[in-house]
Tab-separated table of C-alpha atoms and ligand atoms in Angstrom:
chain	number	residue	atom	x	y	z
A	1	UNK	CA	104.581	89.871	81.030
A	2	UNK	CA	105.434	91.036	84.255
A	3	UNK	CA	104.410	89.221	87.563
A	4	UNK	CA	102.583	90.736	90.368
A	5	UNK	CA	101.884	89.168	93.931
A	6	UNK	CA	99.397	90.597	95.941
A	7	UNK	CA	99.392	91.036	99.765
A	8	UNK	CA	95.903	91.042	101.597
A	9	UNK	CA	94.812	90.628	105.134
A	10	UNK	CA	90.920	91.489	104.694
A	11	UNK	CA	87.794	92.884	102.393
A	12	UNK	CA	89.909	92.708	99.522
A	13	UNK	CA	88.063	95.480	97.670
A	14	UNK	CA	91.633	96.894	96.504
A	15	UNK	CA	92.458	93.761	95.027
A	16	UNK	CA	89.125	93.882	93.022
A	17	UNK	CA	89.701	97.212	92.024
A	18	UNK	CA	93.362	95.918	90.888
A	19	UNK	CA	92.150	92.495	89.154
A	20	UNK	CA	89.182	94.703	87.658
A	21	UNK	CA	91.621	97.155	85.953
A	22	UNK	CA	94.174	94.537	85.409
A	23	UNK	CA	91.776	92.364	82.928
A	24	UNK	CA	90.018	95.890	81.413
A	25	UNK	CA	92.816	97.429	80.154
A	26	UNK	CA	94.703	94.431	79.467
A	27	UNK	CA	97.708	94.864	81.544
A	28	UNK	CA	101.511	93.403	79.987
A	29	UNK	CA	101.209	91.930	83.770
A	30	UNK	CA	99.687	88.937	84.994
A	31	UNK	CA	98.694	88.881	88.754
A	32	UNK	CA	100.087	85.405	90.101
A	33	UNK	CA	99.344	84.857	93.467
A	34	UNK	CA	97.209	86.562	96.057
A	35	UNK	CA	98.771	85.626	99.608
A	36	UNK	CA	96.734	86.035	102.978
A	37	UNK	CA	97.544	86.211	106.501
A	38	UNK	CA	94.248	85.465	107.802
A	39	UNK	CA	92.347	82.569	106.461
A	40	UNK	CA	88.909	84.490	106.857
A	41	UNK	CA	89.777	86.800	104.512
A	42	UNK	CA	87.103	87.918	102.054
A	43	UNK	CA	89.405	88.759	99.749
A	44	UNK	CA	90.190	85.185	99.387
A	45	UNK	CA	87.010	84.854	97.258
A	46	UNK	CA	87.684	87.710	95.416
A	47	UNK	CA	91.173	86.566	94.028
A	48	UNK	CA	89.253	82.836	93.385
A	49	UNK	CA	86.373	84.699	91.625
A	50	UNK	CA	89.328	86.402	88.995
A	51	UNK	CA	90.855	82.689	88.683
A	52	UNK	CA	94.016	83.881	90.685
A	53	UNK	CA	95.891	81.295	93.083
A	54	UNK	CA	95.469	82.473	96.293
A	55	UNK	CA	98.371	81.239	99.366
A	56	UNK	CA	97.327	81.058	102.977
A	57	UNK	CA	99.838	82.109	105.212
A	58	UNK	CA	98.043	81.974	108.714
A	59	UNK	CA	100.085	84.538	111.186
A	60	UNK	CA	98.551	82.631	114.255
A	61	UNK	CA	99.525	79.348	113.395
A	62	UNK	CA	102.918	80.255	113.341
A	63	UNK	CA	105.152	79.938	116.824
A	64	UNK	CA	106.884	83.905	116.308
A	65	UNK	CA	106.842	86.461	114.188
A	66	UNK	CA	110.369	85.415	112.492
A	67	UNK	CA	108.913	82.110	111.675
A	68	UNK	CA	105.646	84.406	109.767
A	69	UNK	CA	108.312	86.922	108.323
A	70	UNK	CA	110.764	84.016	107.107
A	71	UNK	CA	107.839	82.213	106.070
A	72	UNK	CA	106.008	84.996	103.817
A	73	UNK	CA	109.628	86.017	102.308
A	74	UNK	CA	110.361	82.892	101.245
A	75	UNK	CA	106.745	82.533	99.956
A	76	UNK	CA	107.021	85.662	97.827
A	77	UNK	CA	110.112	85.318	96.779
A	78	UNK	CA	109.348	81.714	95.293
A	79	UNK	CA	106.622	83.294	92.794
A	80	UNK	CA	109.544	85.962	91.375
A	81	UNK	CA	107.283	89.144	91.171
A	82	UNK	CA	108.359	92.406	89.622
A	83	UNK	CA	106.037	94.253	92.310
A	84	UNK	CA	104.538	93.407	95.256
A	85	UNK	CA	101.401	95.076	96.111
A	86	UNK	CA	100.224	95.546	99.727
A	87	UNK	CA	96.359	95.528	99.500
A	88	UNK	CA	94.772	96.027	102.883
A	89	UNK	CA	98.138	93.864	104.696
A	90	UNK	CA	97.808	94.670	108.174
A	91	UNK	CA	101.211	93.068	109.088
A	92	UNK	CA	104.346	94.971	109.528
A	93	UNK	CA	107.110	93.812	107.101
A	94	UNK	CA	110.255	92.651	108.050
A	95	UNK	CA	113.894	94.794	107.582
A	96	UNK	CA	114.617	91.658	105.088
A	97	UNK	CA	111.542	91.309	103.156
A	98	UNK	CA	111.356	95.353	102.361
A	99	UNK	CA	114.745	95.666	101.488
A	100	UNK	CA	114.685	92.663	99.245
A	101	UNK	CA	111.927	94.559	96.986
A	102	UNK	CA	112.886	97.445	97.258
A	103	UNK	CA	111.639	99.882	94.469
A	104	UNK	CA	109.244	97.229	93.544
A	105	UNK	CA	107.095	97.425	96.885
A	106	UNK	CA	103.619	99.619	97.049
A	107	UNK	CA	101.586	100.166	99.613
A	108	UNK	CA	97.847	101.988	99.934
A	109	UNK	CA	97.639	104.013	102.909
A	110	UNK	CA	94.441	105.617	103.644
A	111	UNK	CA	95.190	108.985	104.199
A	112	UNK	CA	96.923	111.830	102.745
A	113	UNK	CA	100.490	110.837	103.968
A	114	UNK	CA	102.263	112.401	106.240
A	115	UNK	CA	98.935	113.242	107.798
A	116	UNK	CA	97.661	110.441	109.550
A	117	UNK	CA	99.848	107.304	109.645
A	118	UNK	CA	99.234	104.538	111.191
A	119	UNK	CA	95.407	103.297	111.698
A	120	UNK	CA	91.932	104.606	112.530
A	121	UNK	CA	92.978	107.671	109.590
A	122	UNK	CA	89.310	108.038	109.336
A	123	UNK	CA	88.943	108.553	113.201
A	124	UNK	CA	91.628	111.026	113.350
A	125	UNK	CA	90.807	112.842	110.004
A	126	UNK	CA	87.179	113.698	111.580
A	127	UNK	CA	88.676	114.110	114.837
A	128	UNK	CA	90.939	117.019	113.612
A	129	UNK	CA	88.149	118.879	111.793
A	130	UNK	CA	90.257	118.517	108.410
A	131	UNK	CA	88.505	119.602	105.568
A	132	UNK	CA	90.688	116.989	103.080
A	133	UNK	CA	91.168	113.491	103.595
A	134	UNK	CA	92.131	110.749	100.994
A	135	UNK	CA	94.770	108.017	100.390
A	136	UNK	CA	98.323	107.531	99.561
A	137	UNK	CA	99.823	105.047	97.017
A	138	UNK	CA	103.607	104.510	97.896
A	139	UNK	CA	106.528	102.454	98.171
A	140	UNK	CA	107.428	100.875	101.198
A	141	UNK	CA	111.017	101.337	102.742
A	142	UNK	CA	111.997	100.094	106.436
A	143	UNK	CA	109.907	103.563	108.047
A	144	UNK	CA	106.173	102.660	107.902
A	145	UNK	CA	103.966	105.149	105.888
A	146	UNK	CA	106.585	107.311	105.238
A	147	UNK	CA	107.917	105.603	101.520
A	148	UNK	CA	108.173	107.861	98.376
A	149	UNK	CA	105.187	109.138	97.301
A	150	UNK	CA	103.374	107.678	93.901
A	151	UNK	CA	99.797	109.103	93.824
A	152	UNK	CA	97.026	110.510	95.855
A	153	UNK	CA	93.889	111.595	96.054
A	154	UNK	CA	91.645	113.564	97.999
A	155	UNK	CA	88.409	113.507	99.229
A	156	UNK	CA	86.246	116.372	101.109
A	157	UNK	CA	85.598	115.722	104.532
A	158	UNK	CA	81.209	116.931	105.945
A	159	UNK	CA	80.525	118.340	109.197
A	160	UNK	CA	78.137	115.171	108.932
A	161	UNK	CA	80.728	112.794	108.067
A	162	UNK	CA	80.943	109.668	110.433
A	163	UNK	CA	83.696	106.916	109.871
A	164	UNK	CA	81.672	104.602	107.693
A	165	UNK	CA	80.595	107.608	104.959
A	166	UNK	CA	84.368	108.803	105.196
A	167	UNK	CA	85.862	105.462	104.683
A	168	UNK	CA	83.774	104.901	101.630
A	169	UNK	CA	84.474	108.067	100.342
A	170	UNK	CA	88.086	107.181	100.671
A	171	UNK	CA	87.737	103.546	99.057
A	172	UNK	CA	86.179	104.875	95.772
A	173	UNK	CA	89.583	107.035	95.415
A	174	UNK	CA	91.799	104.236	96.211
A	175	UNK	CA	89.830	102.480	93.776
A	176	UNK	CA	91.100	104.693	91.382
A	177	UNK	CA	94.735	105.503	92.309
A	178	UNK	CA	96.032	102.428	93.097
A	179	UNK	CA	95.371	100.734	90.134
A	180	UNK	CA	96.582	103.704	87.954
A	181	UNK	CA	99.990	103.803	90.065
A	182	UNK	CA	100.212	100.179	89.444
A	183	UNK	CA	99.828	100.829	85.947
A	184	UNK	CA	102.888	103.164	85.555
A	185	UNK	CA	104.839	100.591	86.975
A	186	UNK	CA	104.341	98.212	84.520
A	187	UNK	CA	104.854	100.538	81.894
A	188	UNK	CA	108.492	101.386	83.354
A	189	UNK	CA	107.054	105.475	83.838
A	190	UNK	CA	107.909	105.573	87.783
A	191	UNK	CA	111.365	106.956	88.404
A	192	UNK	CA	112.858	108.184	91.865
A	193	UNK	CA	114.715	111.425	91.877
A	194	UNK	CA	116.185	112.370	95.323
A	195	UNK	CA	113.709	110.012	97.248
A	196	UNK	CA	110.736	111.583	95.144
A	197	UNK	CA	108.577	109.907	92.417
A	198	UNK	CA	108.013	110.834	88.922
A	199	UNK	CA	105.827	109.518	86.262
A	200	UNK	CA	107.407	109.683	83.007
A	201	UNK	CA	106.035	111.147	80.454
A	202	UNK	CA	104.969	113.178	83.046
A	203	UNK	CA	101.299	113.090	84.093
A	204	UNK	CA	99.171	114.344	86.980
A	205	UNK	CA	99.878	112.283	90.456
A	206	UNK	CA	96.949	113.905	92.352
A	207	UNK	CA	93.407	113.117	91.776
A	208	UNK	CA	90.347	114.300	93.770
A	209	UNK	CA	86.676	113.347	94.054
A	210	UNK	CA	83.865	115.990	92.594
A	211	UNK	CA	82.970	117.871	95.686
A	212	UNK	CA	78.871	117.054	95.917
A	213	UNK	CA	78.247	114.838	98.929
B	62	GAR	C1	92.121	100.167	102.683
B	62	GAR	O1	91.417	101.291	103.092
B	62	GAR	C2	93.611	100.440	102.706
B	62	GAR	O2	93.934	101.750	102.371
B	62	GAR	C3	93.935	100.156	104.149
B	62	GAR	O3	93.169	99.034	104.478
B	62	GAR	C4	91.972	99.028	103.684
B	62	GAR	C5	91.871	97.689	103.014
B	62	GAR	O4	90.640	97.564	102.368
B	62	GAR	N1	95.335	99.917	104.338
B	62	GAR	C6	95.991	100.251	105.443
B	62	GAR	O5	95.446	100.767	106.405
B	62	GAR	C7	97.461	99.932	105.439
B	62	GAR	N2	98.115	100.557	106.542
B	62	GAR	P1	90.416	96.447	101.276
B	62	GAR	O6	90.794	95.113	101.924
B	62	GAR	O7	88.934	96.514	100.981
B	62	GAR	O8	91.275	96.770	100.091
């Protein structure tokens, strides 16, 4: 069985999506611990309502952002994982804690990477009159949204679209991609040639939503 931490700050919707798949197709993983930077977090009740242990690792009650990074290394590190999944984890990782998982590190980025890093993807996506917009499933290395590539999938941007129907648009693909990308990684298909990702036996890494509105 291998171990899986997961890393939310919010709605934890990717996390259901993740426990959902994890249980349905019966997973050789086990997800161990959720860990949260903000005690509000929904998610919180979603990782309680799959029977996983969730840690609490308030950013604001801690005096710098060493003492957080130190703190959620030392954390993660104590639960052993084989991957570490970034669900919706608004913090920015430090040097230490991405290099010591390297390779076994994914992120979810909401947009088709390189377009759009950073946040407000949605904004910028309608913004820029783009006609494709969608989500990247990657992992990390010390340049933010910028990792090797895993998955991703589009979605068709309206001339009606606002940031609310775009964003759900984009959650129902992450829905979809992250958990498959997670997937190959516990089956040992993910290998990195030259910085790029391949899933062995080889199988299609882009996915798109049918085209109705
Ligand atoms: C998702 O859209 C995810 O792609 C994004 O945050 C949302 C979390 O939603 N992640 C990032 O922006 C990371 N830079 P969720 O809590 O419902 O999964």
């Amino acid at each position: 069985m291998k171990k899986i931490v997961i890393l939310i700050s919010g709605r934890g919707s990717n996390l259901r999506s993740i426990l959902q798949a994890q249980r349905l197709k019966a997973w050789e993983a086990d997800t161990v611990q959720v860990i949260a930077n903000r005690p509000q977090a929904h998610g919180i009740a979603v990782a309680k309502e799959f029977g996983v242990p969730v840690t609490i690792l308030d950013h604001q009650a801690c005096h710098s952002r060493e003492e957080f990074d130190a703190q959620l290394l030392e954390k993660t590190q104590s639960f052993k994982p084989d991957l570490v999944v970034l669900a919706g984890f608004m913090r920015i990782l430090s040097q230490e804690f991405v290099q010591f998982f390297q390779h076994r590190l994914m992120n979810i980025h909401p947009s088709l990477l390189p377009s759009f890093p950073g946040l407000k993807t949605h904004a910028a996506a309608i913004a820029t009159g783009v006609k494709w917009h969608g989500a990247t499933v990657h992992f990390v290395t010390q340049e933010m949204d910028v990792g090797p590539i895993i998955a991703q999938g589009a979605v068709p941007v309206f001339p009606d679209d606002t940031q609310p129907t775009l964003e759900q648009r984009v959650l129902q693909i992450e829905h979809s991609i992250y958990p498959q990308a997670i997937e190959w990684f516990i089956q040992g298909r993910l290998h990195i040639e030259h910085g790029n990702v391949r899933v062995e036996p080889a199988q299609q890494q882009f996915f798109q939503l049918p085209i109705t509105p």
